[in-house]
Short mmCIF file of C-alpha atoms in Angstrom, two decimals:
data_model
loop_
_atom_site.label_atom_id
_atom_site.label_comp_id
_atom_site.label_asym_id
_atom_site.label_seq_id
_atom_site.Cartn_x
_atom_site.Cartn_y
_atom_site.Cartn_z
CA UNK A 19 0.00 0.00 0.00
CA UNK A 20 1.04 3.61 -0.32
CA UNK A 21 2.14 5.30 2.84
CA UNK A 22 -0.03 8.41 3.18
CA UNK A 23 -1.51 7.04 6.41
CA UNK A 24 1.96 6.84 7.89
CA UNK A 25 3.12 10.36 7.17
CA UNK A 26 3.48 12.62 10.21
CA UNK A 27 1.06 15.51 10.60
CA UNK A 28 1.08 18.67 12.69
CA UNK A 29 -1.86 19.14 15.06
CA UNK A 30 -1.53 22.49 16.77
CA UNK A 31 1.70 22.33 18.77
CA UNK A 32 1.92 18.55 18.36
CA UNK A 33 3.60 16.48 15.67
CA UNK A 34 1.73 13.19 15.27
CA UNK A 35 3.66 10.16 14.06
CA UNK A 36 0.94 8.97 11.67
CA UNK A 37 -2.56 9.83 10.47
CA UNK A 38 -4.31 6.96 12.22
CA UNK A 39 -6.86 7.91 14.89
CA UNK A 40 -8.24 5.67 17.59
CA UNK A 41 -11.70 7.26 17.85
CA UNK A 42 -13.86 7.40 20.99
CA UNK A 43 -15.45 4.07 21.89
CA UNK A 44 -17.51 3.53 25.03
CA UNK A 45 -16.27 0.48 26.95
CA UNK A 46 -17.99 0.96 30.37
CA UNK A 47 -15.10 -0.14 32.58
CA UNK A 48 -14.85 2.87 34.95
CA UNK A 49 -14.42 2.05 38.67
CA UNK A 50 -17.49 2.28 40.91
CA UNK A 51 -18.66 4.18 42.78
CA UNK A 52 -17.59 7.46 41.27
CA UNK A 53 -17.12 6.68 37.55
CA UNK A 54 -13.33 6.83 37.85
CA UNK A 55 -10.84 5.88 35.13
CA UNK A 56 -8.50 3.16 36.36
CA UNK A 57 -5.35 1.09 35.79
CA UNK A 58 -7.19 -1.34 33.51
CA UNK A 59 -8.16 1.54 31.23
CA UNK A 60 -4.60 2.87 31.40
CA UNK A 61 -3.30 -0.47 30.13
CA UNK A 62 -5.90 -0.56 27.34
CA UNK A 63 -5.07 2.88 25.98
CA UNK A 64 -1.31 2.49 26.39
CA UNK A 65 -1.46 -0.72 24.35
CA UNK A 66 -2.90 1.36 21.49
CA UNK A 67 -0.48 4.29 21.71
CA UNK A 68 0.80 3.50 18.22
CA UNK A 69 -2.07 5.58 16.87
CA UNK A 70 -1.14 9.08 15.82
CA UNK A 71 -4.00 10.32 18.00
CA UNK A 72 -6.13 8.58 20.61
CA UNK A 73 -9.49 10.12 21.51
CA UNK A 74 -10.82 8.84 24.81
CA UNK A 75 -14.17 7.21 25.25
CA UNK A 76 -16.97 9.68 25.92
CA UNK A 77 -16.39 11.24 29.33
CA UNK A 78 -19.27 12.99 31.06
CA UNK A 79 -18.78 16.58 32.21
CA UNK A 80 -21.34 16.36 35.04
CA UNK A 81 -23.60 13.85 36.83
CA UNK A 82 -26.51 14.94 34.62
CA UNK A 83 -24.38 14.41 31.51
CA UNK A 84 -24.13 10.65 32.10
CA UNK A 85 -26.06 8.41 29.75
CA UNK A 86 -24.77 4.91 30.38
CA UNK A 87 -23.68 2.88 33.39
CA UNK A 88 -19.98 2.58 34.24
CA UNK A 89 -18.82 5.36 31.90
CA UNK A 90 -16.09 7.69 33.23
CA UNK A 91 -16.47 11.31 34.28
CA UNK A 92 -14.09 14.26 34.47
CA UNK A 93 -15.70 16.56 37.04
CA UNK A 94 -14.36 15.30 40.40
CA UNK A 95 -10.81 15.26 41.83
CA UNK A 96 -10.89 11.44 41.88
CA UNK A 97 -11.85 11.34 38.21
CA UNK A 98 -9.07 13.75 37.27
CA UNK A 99 -6.58 11.60 39.20
CA UNK A 100 -7.89 8.45 37.49
CA UNK A 101 -7.44 9.95 34.04
CA UNK A 102 -3.92 11.08 34.98
CA UNK A 103 -3.00 7.39 35.31
CA UNK A 104 -4.26 6.86 31.76
CA UNK A 105 -2.54 9.83 30.15
CA UNK A 106 0.74 9.08 31.92
CA UNK A 107 0.63 5.52 30.60
CA UNK A 108 -0.13 6.68 27.04
CA UNK A 109 2.62 9.30 27.13
CA UNK A 110 5.15 6.77 28.38
CA UNK A 111 4.44 4.79 25.20
CA UNK A 112 4.87 7.87 23.01
CA UNK A 113 1.18 8.43 22.38
CA UNK A 114 -0.97 11.57 22.10
CA UNK A 115 -4.42 11.60 23.70
CA UNK A 116 -7.41 13.96 23.69
CA UNK A 117 -10.37 13.61 26.07
CA UNK A 118 -13.83 13.47 24.52
CA UNK A 119 -16.15 15.70 26.56
CA UNK A 120 -19.68 14.33 26.66
CA UNK A 121 -23.10 15.48 27.79
CA UNK A 122 -25.84 13.12 26.65
CA UNK A 123 -28.78 15.45 27.21
CA UNK A 124 -32.00 13.46 26.82
CA UNK A 125 -30.26 10.14 26.05
CA UNK A 126 -30.31 8.84 29.60
CA UNK A 127 -32.48 7.59 32.45
CA UNK A 128 -32.82 8.77 36.07
CA UNK A 129 -31.03 5.58 37.21
CA UNK A 130 -27.90 7.05 35.60
CA UNK A 131 -28.35 10.66 36.78
CA UNK A 132 -28.95 10.28 40.49
CA UNK A 133 -32.71 10.40 40.00
CA UNK A 134 -32.71 13.75 38.15
CA UNK A 135 -34.84 14.32 35.07
CA UNK A 136 -32.69 14.62 31.93
CA UNK A 137 -32.37 17.96 30.11
CA UNK A 138 -32.43 18.78 26.41
CA UNK A 139 -32.97 21.53 23.89
CA UNK A 140 -36.69 20.76 24.05
CA UNK A 141 -39.01 18.58 26.08
CA UNK A 142 -39.09 15.96 23.31
CA UNK A 143 -38.45 12.33 24.17
CA UNK A 144 -36.06 10.34 21.98
CA UNK A 145 -38.26 7.59 20.57
CA UNK A 146 -37.11 3.97 20.39
CA UNK A 147 -33.88 4.79 22.23
CA UNK A 148 -32.54 2.68 25.09
CA UNK A 149 -29.65 3.21 27.52
CA UNK A 150 -27.66 0.89 29.76
CA UNK A 151 -28.35 1.32 33.48
CA UNK A 152 -27.18 -0.07 36.79
CA UNK A 153 -29.74 0.83 39.43
CA UNK A 154 -27.96 -1.14 42.15
CA UNK A 155 -30.79 -3.61 42.68
CA UNK A 156 -31.83 -5.31 39.46
CA UNK A 157 -29.57 -6.96 36.92
CA UNK A 158 -28.14 -4.17 34.76
CA UNK A 159 -29.66 -3.86 31.35
CA UNK A 160 -31.08 -1.61 28.67
CA UNK A 161 -34.12 0.55 29.44
CA UNK A 162 -36.07 3.18 27.53
CA UNK A 163 -35.01 6.77 27.99
CA UNK A 164 -37.45 9.18 29.65
CA UNK A 165 -38.86 12.52 28.55
CA UNK A 166 -36.45 15.40 29.25
CA UNK A 167 -37.26 18.90 30.41
CA UNK A 168 -36.43 21.86 28.18
CA UNK A 169 -33.33 23.69 29.34
CA UNK A 170 -33.77 27.19 30.73
CA UNK A 171 -31.32 30.01 29.94
CA UNK A 172 -29.77 29.36 33.36
CA UNK A 173 -29.39 25.66 32.49
CA UNK A 174 -27.63 26.59 29.25
CA UNK A 175 -25.24 28.92 31.04
CA UNK A 176 -24.50 26.24 33.64
CA UNK A 177 -23.76 23.56 31.05
CA UNK A 178 -21.48 25.91 29.09
CA UNK A 179 -19.60 26.51 32.35
CA UNK A 180 -19.43 22.75 32.98
CA UNK A 181 -17.89 22.18 29.55
CA UNK A 182 -15.34 24.91 30.24
CA UNK A 183 -14.38 23.41 33.59
CA UNK A 184 -14.19 19.92 32.10
CA UNK A 185 -11.67 21.18 29.53
CA UNK A 186 -9.53 22.66 32.30
CA UNK A 187 -9.86 19.39 34.23
CA UNK A 188 -8.75 17.43 31.15
CA UNK A 189 -5.58 19.47 30.86
CA UNK A 190 -4.97 19.00 34.59
CA UNK A 191 -5.39 15.25 34.01
CA UNK A 192 -2.61 15.31 31.43
CA UNK A 193 -4.61 15.16 28.20
CA UNK A 194 -3.03 16.86 25.19
CA UNK A 195 -6.38 18.41 24.26
CA UNK A 196 -10.12 17.75 24.15
CA UNK A 197 -12.72 16.70 21.61
CA UNK A 198 -16.20 18.15 22.02
CA UNK A 199 -18.79 15.45 21.38
CA UNK A 200 -21.38 17.25 19.25
CA UNK A 201 -22.48 14.12 17.38
CA UNK A 202 -24.60 10.97 17.59
CA UNK A 203 -27.73 12.49 19.05
CA UNK A 204 -26.32 13.80 22.32
CA UNK A 205 -26.95 17.22 23.87
CA UNK A 206 -25.26 19.57 21.40
CA UNK A 207 -26.65 17.54 18.50
CA UNK A 208 -30.12 17.93 20.06
CA UNK A 209 -29.77 21.71 19.67
CA UNK A 210 -28.33 21.55 16.15
CA UNK A 211 -30.83 19.25 14.43
CA UNK A 212 -34.14 20.74 13.40
CA UNK A 213 -36.39 17.86 14.44
CA UNK A 214 -35.13 17.66 18.04
CA UNK A 215 -35.04 21.43 18.67
CA UNK A 216 -38.50 22.98 19.01
CA UNK A 217 -37.38 26.10 20.88
CA UNK A 218 -38.80 29.51 20.05
CA UNK A 219 -36.07 31.62 21.70
CA UNK A 220 -32.61 32.53 20.38
CA UNK A 221 -31.51 28.88 20.66
CA UNK A 222 -34.13 27.49 18.27
CA UNK A 223 -35.82 28.02 14.93
CA UNK A 224 -33.32 29.43 12.44
CA UNK A 225 -30.09 27.64 11.58
CA UNK A 226 -28.09 30.42 13.24
CA UNK A 227 -30.09 29.96 16.42
CA UNK A 228 -29.77 26.18 16.41
CA UNK A 229 -25.99 26.55 16.13
CA UNK A 230 -25.82 29.10 18.97
CA UNK A 231 -25.30 26.55 21.76
CA UNK A 232 -22.46 24.90 19.82
CA UNK A 233 -20.99 28.36 19.24
CA UNK A 234 -21.11 29.27 22.93
CA UNK A 235 -19.68 25.96 24.12
CA UNK A 236 -16.79 26.03 21.63
CA UNK A 237 -16.11 29.64 22.53
CA UNK A 238 -15.84 28.69 26.20
CA UNK A 239 -13.53 25.76 25.44
CA UNK A 240 -11.23 27.84 23.24
CA UNK A 241 -11.13 30.58 25.88
CA UNK A 242 -10.25 28.04 28.57
CA UNK A 243 -7.46 26.00 26.94
CA UNK A 244 -6.73 27.50 23.50
CA UNK A 245 -8.02 26.63 20.04
CA UNK A 246 -4.94 24.51 19.33
CA UNK A 247 -6.15 22.01 21.94
CA UNK A 248 -9.82 21.84 20.89
CA UNK A 249 -11.34 19.45 18.36
CA UNK A 250 -15.03 18.86 17.61
CA UNK A 251 -16.90 15.76 16.48
CA UNK A 252 -20.00 16.00 14.28
CA UNK A 253 -22.22 13.34 12.68
CA UNK A 254 -24.02 15.08 9.81
CA UNK A 255 -26.00 12.20 8.29
CA UNK A 256 -26.54 9.80 11.15
CA UNK A 257 -29.87 9.71 12.94
CA UNK A 258 -28.53 8.04 16.06
CA UNK A 259 -30.52 8.44 19.26
CA UNK A 260 -33.41 10.03 17.44
CA UNK A 261 -31.89 13.28 16.17
CA UNK A 262 -32.82 14.17 12.60
CA UNK A 263 -32.12 17.32 10.62
CA UNK A 264 -34.27 18.38 7.69
CA UNK A 265 -31.32 19.69 5.66
CA UNK A 266 -28.09 18.19 6.99
CA UNK A 267 -25.87 19.37 4.15
CA UNK A 268 -26.73 23.02 4.76
CA UNK A 269 -26.73 22.67 8.54
CA UNK A 270 -23.37 20.96 8.84
CA UNK A 271 -21.60 23.04 6.20
CA UNK A 272 -22.61 26.04 8.30
CA UNK A 273 -21.38 24.26 11.45
CA UNK A 274 -17.99 23.68 9.80
CA UNK A 275 -17.75 27.36 8.91
CA UNK A 276 -18.60 28.29 12.51
CA UNK A 277 -15.91 25.99 13.87
CA UNK A 278 -13.43 27.46 11.40
CA UNK A 279 -14.11 30.93 12.81
CA UNK A 280 -13.14 29.59 16.23
CA UNK A 281 -9.96 28.13 14.67
CA UNK A 282 -10.42 24.77 16.40
CA UNK A 283 -7.59 22.42 15.57
CA UNK A 284 -9.64 19.62 14.04
CA UNK A 285 -13.09 18.59 12.88
CA UNK A 286 -13.89 14.89 13.34
CA UNK A 287 -16.77 13.65 11.20
CA UNK A 288 -18.50 10.40 12.04
CA UNK A 289 -19.91 8.72 8.95
CA UNK A 290 -22.69 6.16 8.96
CA UNK A 291 -20.93 2.82 9.33
CA UNK A 292 -23.45 0.03 9.00
CA UNK A 293 -22.83 -2.27 6.08
CA UNK A 294 -25.47 -1.13 3.58
CA UNK A 295 -25.49 2.57 4.52
CA UNK A 296 -25.07 5.08 1.69
CA UNK A 297 -21.70 6.76 1.32
CA UNK A 298 -21.42 10.36 2.43
CA UNK A 299 -21.76 12.55 -0.69
CA UNK A 300 -18.40 13.66 -2.11
CA UNK A 301 -19.88 17.10 -2.77
CA UNK A 302 -20.57 17.45 0.95
CA UNK A 303 -17.01 16.46 1.84
CA UNK A 304 -15.76 19.01 -0.65
CA UNK A 305 -17.98 21.66 0.95
CA UNK A 306 -16.61 20.81 4.40
CA UNK A 307 -13.05 21.06 3.10
CA UNK A 308 -13.81 24.46 1.56
CA UNK A 309 -15.23 25.78 4.84
CA UNK A 310 -12.74 24.34 7.34
CA UNK A 311 -9.01 25.08 7.33
CA UNK A 312 -7.94 22.77 10.17
CA UNK A 313 -7.26 19.05 10.27
CA UNK A 314 -10.16 16.96 8.97
CA UNK A 315 -10.70 13.52 10.48
CA UNK A 316 -13.22 11.04 9.10
CA UNK A 317 -14.28 7.80 10.78
CA UNK A 318 -16.63 5.13 9.45
CA UNK A 319 -16.19 2.26 7.04
CA UNK A 320 -12.51 2.76 6.29
CA UNK A 321 -11.34 -0.80 6.86
CA UNK A 322 -12.25 -4.07 5.19
CA UNK A 323 -10.55 -7.45 5.70
CA UNK A 324 -10.02 -7.69 1.93
CA UNK A 325 -8.60 -4.24 1.20
CA UNK A 326 -7.56 -3.27 4.73
CA UNK A 327 -7.00 0.51 4.77
CA UNK A 328 -7.07 1.15 1.02
CA UNK A 329 -10.14 3.38 1.33
CA UNK A 330 -8.45 5.37 4.07
CA UNK A 331 -5.36 5.85 1.95
CA UNK A 332 -7.54 7.05 -0.92
CA UNK A 333 -9.38 9.53 1.31
CA UNK A 334 -6.13 11.12 2.43
CA UNK A 335 -4.62 11.08 -1.07
CA UNK A 336 -7.72 12.86 -2.39
CA UNK A 337 -7.14 15.76 -0.02
CA UNK A 338 -10.62 15.48 1.50
CA UNK A 339 -9.32 13.92 4.74
CA UNK A 340 -6.14 14.46 6.76
CA UNK A 341 -6.56 11.63 9.27
CA UNK A 342 -8.76 8.54 9.49
CA UNK A 343 -10.32 6.91 12.54
CA UNK A 344 -10.55 3.14 12.82
CA UNK A 345 -12.95 2.17 15.59
CA UNK A 346 -13.79 -1.50 15.88
CA UNK A 347 -10.49 -2.67 14.33
CA UNK A 348 -8.68 -1.06 17.28
CA UNK A 349 -10.67 -3.13 19.79
CA UNK A 350 -9.03 -6.46 18.95
CA UNK A 351 -5.80 -5.10 17.46
CA UNK A 352 -3.77 -3.05 19.93
CA UNK A 353 -1.01 -2.91 17.31
CA UNK A 354 -3.35 -1.88 14.47
CA UNK A 355 -0.94 0.67 12.89
CA UNK A 356 1.77 -1.98 12.62
CA UNK A 357 -0.67 -4.46 11.10
CA UNK A 358 -1.84 -1.91 8.52
CA UNK A 359 1.72 -0.87 7.67
CA UNK A 360 2.86 -4.47 7.21
CA UNK A 361 -0.31 -5.89 5.70
CA UNK A 362 -0.70 -8.34 8.58
CA UNK A 363 -4.13 -9.92 9.20
CA UNK A 364 -6.48 -7.95 11.42
CA UNK A 365 -8.31 -9.87 14.16
CA UNK A 366 -12.07 -9.64 14.78
CA UNK A 367 -13.37 -8.47 18.15
CA UNK A 368 -15.77 -10.29 20.47
CA UNK A 369 -18.98 -8.20 20.53
CA UNK A 370 -20.05 -9.76 23.84
CA UNK A 371 -17.19 -8.08 25.72
CA UNK A 372 -17.50 -4.53 24.37
CA UNK A 373 -19.35 -3.05 27.35
CA UNK A 374 -18.65 -3.71 31.01
CA UNK A 375 -16.63 -6.50 32.59
CA UNK A 376 -12.90 -6.63 33.16
CA UNK A 377 -9.79 -7.31 31.14
CA UNK A 378 -11.42 -9.96 28.94
CA UNK A 379 -12.13 -8.33 25.60
CA UNK A 380 -10.35 -5.14 26.65
CA UNK A 381 -6.65 -5.70 27.34
CA UNK A 382 -6.18 -9.41 26.50
CA UNK A 383 -6.06 -9.10 22.70
CA UNK A 384 -2.51 -9.98 21.56
CA UNK A 385 -0.23 -8.14 19.17
CA UNK A 386 0.42 -9.89 15.87
CA UNK A 387 2.88 -12.79 15.96
CA UNK A 388 4.04 -14.16 12.64
CA UNK A 389 4.09 -17.95 12.64
CA UNK A 390 7.39 -19.46 11.56
#
């Protein structure tokens, strides 16, 4: 294969060794009580430090931002200390790691939020959406989300402040930067998309208004830690967790232009990744490139067992992408960059061990050993 994936790239003040991203993947292994990152997670991420950039699993910025059982937070001293173990381990292996800051909005249940009603752009329930809970009494499992309450102006100001503090906490925890999770139907996405935002104030209605919350949050993050340490993830064409936009091409081209004005260091676009999903239109990718001057990361169906990373190589060679995220292949292949560089076989992961549990299915996947 050609070697565009293995060229170094500058990301703000960092020089990354390759263009391979380990994207955020929820694994639900945080220590309880307290949702604290731990030594097991440190081992997992350090094993995968061959990636040019690691983005942590979604990490809630507040108790109300938590959507799923056993996911880590970054708002208490214990959580900051737990993440420091992880970042130290990754840095010892020569890796670079950003923290993904997460508020799920309506995609949760009171069992995960200390009994509090979820909040969202509007009091609209996400239909046919379930979340993983541990209520301390029954066997953990998936339950339907509940109806949220519409956020007040005071709620909005508080959440913006929580994002800002979470970014400061991430730097204190040793992360090289942060990624704002504005994708996949979570809180910021609930403001952006037309069908989940029914507000009639300055945060709803027009496209400019629906992008206002994103604008304010990104502004707070950039003010707190600098644009060179802030990336943002968007999912323009997915309808995950019930968020739908009537005109995603227009909406997300405008979002890219907004993020460019803030000079954030990268834009990370999640593509639909199920097998028979339509490809993202090339014209849309060209529009994003024309509106955004920073590093563009795409993640989705960029690996196949037959062609390995050929599609990723092509995306970078075309100039439409600068880095590519490989999600599920990183689960079972801690040495994925080496395997891609050498053309070694890539192992399949065990789907039954993705969420919860211990080291099985997390840190026990071996590196490639050639048989003699």
